[in-house]
Amino acid sequence: MVVPSWVWGLTIVGIVGLLLFDFFFHVRKAHVPTLKEAATWSALYVGIAVLFGVGVLVFGGSQAGGEYFAGYVTEKALSVDNLFVFLIIMASFRVPREDQQKVLLFGIVFALIARTGFIFLGAALINSFAWVFYLFGLILLLTAGNMLKPDGEESHSADNFIIRLAKKVFHTTEHYDGDKLFTLVDGKRAMTPMLLVMVAIGGTDILFALDSIPAIFGLTQDVFIVFTATAFSLLGLRQLYFLIDGLLDRLIYLSYGLAAILGFIGVKLMLHALHENNVPFINDGEPVSVVEISTAVSLSVIIGVLVVTVIASLVSRKGKAQTAIANARRHATAYLDAEYTTDAAERERIFNKLLAERDQILALGPKYRQMVRDEPALMELLERAAARHDGAVERGEAKTFDRKLT
């Protein structure tokens, strides 16, 4: 698809404009987005992405339109998976709820910059060396295999080498000072955890780019489509984080679905590499006659796998129990952390969430209630949260509830 330079310019200006609008009208003033706010703006950003795709379809043809939507859906799904890691990192750094928007927006901007660099690098490599398709295909197949391995929160630890080095080289503090990156401690300038968490988010963004860029190049080699599908999948990610907060852990089969999608795209890339082959030791450097997977088939497989994955996750009773337990642990920890939020309404919302998760666990029956009792640390955490809330009720800082958590 031939794209005039002025279209490139307008597209980039539009994307930058949306990011600036997001910062000045939503993120600049620290606050916790309401569900209505998150839902409205999430729908708006998805609508913008869809309208742009319709424009690609009208002006670029069905092939370009299909490639854009296949790339957008794939990148959006990978972005949702990235939110799991963002959640773990922000929990590790105890980022105050009101300031999480700023961290997420920084992550989105850094991801966009990093992925743009990888996009142009990937395009240059593909145009110069056909064997790069083999490399991208291998990366995706290995990534798909790694996604099938069981892992926990410790596999995404925020305490990486860069963070440890920063703590040794620079004077750091364990406490936040609003959303400031630096503060004064005993008259000395010190780095706050806000800067450290941004470094951690930025580092993970680079790793995410190594997976997502080969994935979308497996669906299209058109640089404009690759760039726009990637950019629009990232826009609105901040709002989506707050919209599906608490449901992330519910998608227990998402990693399997993404593994299937990345594996499928990896095979597609390998077939394309064989079709374009010029590697001397494969078929004497001549192209291999193989079946190539069309864009329509790719889009159908991607959407089909995601639909099955999401439905299977939502109907799973085990998934419901795991989600309720994980969220109860997270909300109890947040409620007990005095620095997590200074907003009384937000603290009340957290405790209400905790009660709802308690009720959900009770409703699932004895088998899943036992899962909670088998974790003494979680039981103790829930009781401490209940006792803290009782104290807030006595001081008139919170409403009275049936506090029996387990």
XYZ file of C-alpha atoms in Angstrom:
406
model
C 0.000 0.000 0.000
C 1.489 3.335 -1.130
C 1.055 5.922 1.616
C 1.840 9.589 0.847
C 4.147 11.395 3.242
C 1.377 13.807 4.254
C -0.776 10.864 5.412
C 2.156 9.638 7.513
C 2.506 13.128 8.955
C -1.172 13.503 9.814
C -1.251 10.039 11.385
C 1.751 10.718 13.614
C 0.379 14.155 14.611
C -2.985 12.532 15.454
C -1.389 9.844 17.631
C 0.827 12.366 19.453
C -2.217 14.621 19.888
C -4.197 11.816 21.517
C -1.338 11.108 23.926
C -1.028 14.799 24.849
C -4.798 15.033 25.324
C -4.661 11.981 27.587
C -1.951 13.567 29.710
C -3.302 17.099 30.091
C -6.984 16.214 30.539
C -6.785 12.931 32.468
C -3.389 12.046 33.879
C -1.914 15.389 34.910
C -4.226 15.626 37.922
C -3.743 12.511 40.053
C -7.031 10.678 40.574
C -8.580 7.219 40.387
C -10.734 6.867 37.225
C -14.324 5.791 37.799
C -15.667 2.731 35.997
C -17.798 5.016 33.799
C -14.790 7.153 32.866
C -12.651 4.107 32.023
C -15.446 2.472 29.999
C -16.253 5.659 28.049
C -12.691 6.407 27.043
C -11.846 2.742 26.328
C -14.813 2.576 23.948
C -13.737 5.860 22.340
C -10.190 4.666 21.653
C -11.412 1.349 20.253
C -13.861 3.307 18.091
C -11.043 5.508 16.753
C -8.976 2.409 15.929
C -11.921 0.773 14.146
C -12.709 3.935 12.164
C -9.073 4.160 11.106
C -9.261 0.533 10.002
C -12.360 1.287 7.944
C -10.389 4.096 6.298
C -7.573 1.648 5.470
C -10.188 -0.748 4.083
C -11.782 1.940 1.878
C -8.608 3.599 0.578
C -6.190 0.665 0.732
C -8.407 -2.237 -0.296
C -9.622 -5.421 1.372
C -6.129 -6.921 1.662
C -4.727 -3.918 3.535
C -7.870 -3.605 5.672
C -7.757 -7.274 6.639
C -4.066 -7.026 7.528
C -4.711 -3.958 9.698
C -7.529 -5.581 11.686
C -5.595 -8.858 12.083
C -2.596 -6.897 13.358
C -4.685 -4.677 15.629
C -6.543 -7.588 17.266
C -3.288 -9.528 17.790
C -1.433 -6.543 19.254
C -4.420 -5.644 21.463
C -4.508 -9.176 22.865
C -0.761 -9.061 23.540
C -1.223 -5.650 25.200
C -3.830 -7.093 27.577
C -1.343 -9.813 28.478
C 1.210 -7.070 29.146
C -1.185 -5.549 31.680
C -0.672 -8.611 33.902
C 3.014 -7.728 34.176
C 2.290 -4.018 34.694
C -0.039 -4.997 37.547
C 2.682 -7.102 39.178
C 5.303 -4.376 38.792
C 3.071 -1.670 40.268
C 2.118 -3.977 43.147
C 5.815 -4.677 43.784
C 6.558 -0.952 43.975
C 3.344 -0.199 45.910
C 2.416 2.553 43.437
C -0.374 4.705 44.948
C -3.670 4.144 43.146
C -4.015 7.824 42.243
C -0.630 7.838 40.481
C -0.963 4.587 38.533
C -2.363 6.444 35.512
C 0.859 8.410 35.088
C 2.972 5.241 35.262
C 0.763 3.541 32.685
C 0.857 6.511 30.305
C 4.652 6.603 30.566
C 4.708 2.885 29.791
C 2.504 3.419 26.730
C 4.655 6.282 25.394
C 7.878 4.342 25.976
C 6.381 1.227 24.372
C 5.332 3.247 21.329
C 8.819 4.721 20.956
C 10.540 1.355 21.452
C 8.233 -0.496 19.078
C 8.525 2.205 16.411
C 12.283 1.713 16.487
C 11.890 -2.054 16.212
C 9.365 -1.643 13.380
C 11.722 0.349 11.167
C 14.638 -1.909 12.089
C 12.555 -4.990 11.262
C 11.399 -3.486 7.965
C 14.991 -2.668 6.989
C 16.123 -6.208 7.819
C 13.238 -7.802 5.923
C 13.920 -5.678 2.841
C 17.612 -6.637 2.923
C 17.592 -10.237 4.132
C 14.843 -12.757 3.366
C 16.205 -15.103 6.052
C 14.877 -12.696 8.709
C 11.466 -14.335 8.219
C 12.982 -17.588 9.531
C 14.372 -15.700 12.541
C 11.049 -14.014 13.323
C 9.212 -17.311 12.947
C 11.631 -19.027 15.329
C 11.259 -16.204 17.894
C 7.471 -16.573 17.851
C 7.580 -20.366 18.159
C 9.952 -20.113 21.134
C 7.790 -17.414 22.716
C 4.698 -19.591 22.257
C 6.485 -22.470 23.985
C 7.557 -20.264 26.894
C 3.970 -19.059 27.363
C 2.880 -22.638 28.004
C 5.263 -22.967 30.932
C 3.674 -22.381 34.355
C 4.990 -19.287 36.060
C 4.105 -17.025 38.922
C 4.532 -13.439 39.954
C 8.155 -14.038 40.819
C 8.918 -14.630 37.126
C 8.027 -10.991 36.468
C 9.881 -9.545 39.435
C 10.327 -5.803 39.303
C 13.611 -6.085 41.223
C 15.743 -6.552 38.112
C 19.401 -5.719 37.464
C 18.710 -2.132 36.321
C 16.668 -1.395 39.448
C 19.305 -2.880 41.772
C 22.013 -0.858 39.996
C 19.969 2.353 40.256
C 19.475 1.799 43.989
C 23.239 1.337 44.485
C 24.337 4.292 42.362
C 21.652 6.791 43.344
C 20.267 7.827 46.713
C 16.749 6.374 46.812
C 13.821 6.502 49.204
C 11.192 3.868 49.916
C 8.400 6.439 50.162
C 6.502 8.361 47.493
C 6.190 12.130 47.388
C 3.042 12.448 45.296
C 4.006 11.804 41.677
C 7.443 13.450 41.992
C 10.453 11.623 40.551
C 12.851 13.152 43.103
C 12.373 14.399 46.660
C 14.424 15.684 49.593
C 15.331 13.324 52.447
C 17.322 14.849 55.329
C 18.248 17.725 53.043
C 19.583 15.403 50.307
C 18.071 14.886 46.866
C 16.731 11.322 46.573
C 15.122 9.263 43.829
C 11.539 8.209 44.603
C 10.044 4.799 43.755
C 8.015 6.605 41.041
C 11.127 6.934 38.858
C 12.206 3.371 39.607
C 8.849 1.911 38.604
C 8.986 3.871 35.338
C 12.416 2.365 34.649
C 11.007 -1.113 35.356
C 8.017 -0.524 33.065
C 10.306 0.814 30.324
C 12.557 -2.245 30.566
C 9.641 -4.652 30.223
C 8.327 -2.647 27.235
C 11.525 -3.431 25.348
C 11.072 -7.155 26.051
C 7.433 -6.977 24.920
C 8.515 -5.358 21.651
C 10.743 -8.361 20.887
C 7.611 -10.539 20.829
C 4.961 -8.219 19.401
C 6.866 -6.822 16.405
C 7.722 -10.237 14.867
C 4.077 -11.223 15.470
C 2.625 -8.365 13.444
C 5.292 -8.696 10.719
C 4.009 -12.234 10.378
C 0.629 -10.786 9.365
C 1.781 -7.901 7.152
C 5.020 -6.384 5.917
C 3.423 -3.010 5.194
C 5.258 -0.609 7.557
C 2.351 1.858 7.714
C -0.083 -0.882 8.742
C 2.395 -2.351 11.219
C 2.968 1.066 12.817
C -0.674 2.151 13.009
C -2.015 -1.215 14.227
C 0.647 -1.262 16.951
C 0.060 2.377 17.944
C -3.736 2.099 18.125
C -3.478 -1.112 20.147
C -1.469 0.806 22.760
C -3.717 3.876 22.839
C -6.448 3.380 25.398
C -4.460 0.747 27.263
C -4.424 2.962 30.358
C -8.222 3.172 30.440
C -8.513 -0.542 29.730
C -6.325 -1.281 32.768
C -8.813 0.407 35.097
C -11.827 -0.989 33.219
C -10.841 -4.635 33.564
C -9.039 -4.235 36.882
C -9.938 -7.297 38.917
C -10.785 -9.328 35.813
C -7.218 -9.759 34.583
C -6.638 -12.798 36.787
C -9.934 -14.225 35.526
C -8.463 -14.767 32.059
C -6.620 -17.875 33.217
C -6.417 -19.382 29.724
C -5.275 -16.195 27.935
C -1.646 -17.316 27.886
C -2.670 -20.567 26.153
C -4.681 -18.634 23.568
C -1.816 -16.242 22.921
C 0.598 -19.171 22.666
C -1.641 -20.728 20.008
C -1.858 -17.428 18.100
C 1.894 -16.771 18.226
C 2.588 -20.380 17.254
C 0.190 -20.038 14.308
C 1.833 -16.791 13.156
C 5.263 -18.400 13.618
C 4.277 -21.237 11.276
C 2.842 -18.665 8.848
C 6.176 -16.817 8.868
C 8.109 -20.027 8.293
C 5.925 -20.882 5.298
C 6.380 -17.369 3.922
C 10.148 -17.672 4.475
C 10.185 -20.906 2.460
C 8.136 -19.241 -0.278
C 10.658 -16.354 -0.448
C 13.686 -18.558 0.298
C 17.169 -17.555 -0.843
C 19.154 -19.292 1.901
C 21.792 -21.411 0.104
C 21.492 -24.565 2.251
C 17.692 -24.748 1.883
C 16.541 -26.087 -1.497
C 19.795 -24.815 -3.062
C 18.757 -21.224 -2.412
C 15.584 -21.512 -4.481
C 12.028 -20.710 -3.294
C 10.073 -23.694 -1.960
C 6.541 -24.280 -3.255
C 4.422 -24.270 -0.090
C 0.896 -23.263 0.850
C 0.743 -19.714 2.212
C -1.893 -18.710 4.769
C -4.138 -15.864 3.612
C -4.965 -12.763 5.670
C -8.630 -13.803 5.895
C -7.660 -17.176 7.386
C -5.233 -15.478 9.799
C -7.888 -13.035 11.020
C -10.429 -15.852 11.466
C -7.994 -17.995 13.461
C -6.907 -15.098 15.702
C -10.460 -14.001 16.530
C -11.657 -17.604 16.930
C -8.868 -18.521 19.363
C -9.422 -15.375 21.438
C -13.196 -15.929 21.647
C -12.753 -19.548 22.766
C -10.031 -18.548 25.262
C -12.080 -15.760 26.857
C -15.281 -17.834 27.084
C -13.422 -20.821 28.567
C -11.796 -18.530 31.142
C -15.055 -16.839 32.146
C -17.066 -20.052 32.626
C -14.336 -21.909 34.547
C -15.230 -22.326 38.251
C -11.556 -22.820 39.041
C -10.836 -19.564 37.223
C -13.491 -17.767 39.279
C -11.977 -19.098 42.506
C -8.403 -18.224 41.525
C -9.501 -14.752 40.468
C -11.399 -14.096 43.701
C -8.478 -15.323 45.834
C -5.844 -13.354 43.886
C -7.932 -10.187 43.957
C -8.758 -10.636 47.664
C -5.032 -10.887 48.416
C -4.310 -7.804 46.303
C -7.139 -5.711 47.750
C -6.366 -6.714 51.350
C -2.716 -5.730 50.829
C -3.756 -2.416 49.277
C -6.218 -1.695 52.095
C -3.572 -2.286 54.743
C -1.014 -0.096 52.943
C -1.461 3.415 54.316
C 0.459 4.905 51.367
C -1.590 3.141 48.680
C -4.302 5.811 48.649
C -5.320 8.808 50.724
C -8.798 8.913 49.182
C -11.381 7.693 51.746
C -13.831 6.771 48.972
C -11.154 4.715 47.229
C -10.346 2.858 50.462
C -14.043 2.111 50.896
C -14.203 0.855 47.296
C -11.266 -1.478 47.966
C -12.932 -2.928 51.055
C -16.222 -3.371 49.170
C -14.274 -5.277 46.525
C -12.794 -7.441 49.267
C -16.265 -8.249 50.606
C -17.527 -9.067 47.107
C -14.616 -11.452 46.597
C -15.361 -13.039 50.002
C -18.974 -13.612 48.911
C -17.841 -15.042 45.586
C -15.554 -17.561 47.282
C -18.335 -18.587 49.698
C -20.776 -19.045 46.811
C -18.412 -21.426 44.991
C -18.750 -24.058 47.715
C -16.600 -25.908 50.278
C -13.960 -27.066 47.759
C -12.914 -23.533 46.878
C -13.360 -22.122 50.393
C -10.765 -24.691 51.426
C -8.330 -23.139 48.917
C -8.373 -20.002 51.081
C -8.037 -21.896 54.366
C -5.019 -23.748 52.951
C -3.172 -20.426 52.765
C -2.526 -19.244 56.362
C -0.790 -16.059 55.188
C -3.848 -15.078 53.150
C -6.181 -15.866 56.063
C -4.094 -13.666 58.366
C -4.041 -10.889 55.752
C -7.835 -10.933 55.402
C -8.362 -10.827 59.162
C -5.984 -7.874 59.490
C -7.908 -6.020 56.793
C -11.181 -6.739 58.594
C -9.745 -5.532 61.921
C -8.392 -2.366 60.275
C -11.831 -1.659 58.803
C -13.493 -2.200 62.196
C -11.163 0.434 63.608
C -12.082 2.843 60.792
C -15.793 2.259 61.533
C -15.277 3.078 65.220
C -13.531 6.320 64.241
C -16.374 7.156 61.863
C -14.116 6.886 58.797
C -15.954 3.977 57.155
C -19.348 2.326 56.934
C -20.342 -0.743 58.948
C -20.336 -4.103 57.124
C -20.537 -7.753 58.009
C -16.796 -8.159 58.297
C -16.591 -11.967 58.259
C -14.191 -12.466 55.384
C -13.798 -16.247 55.472
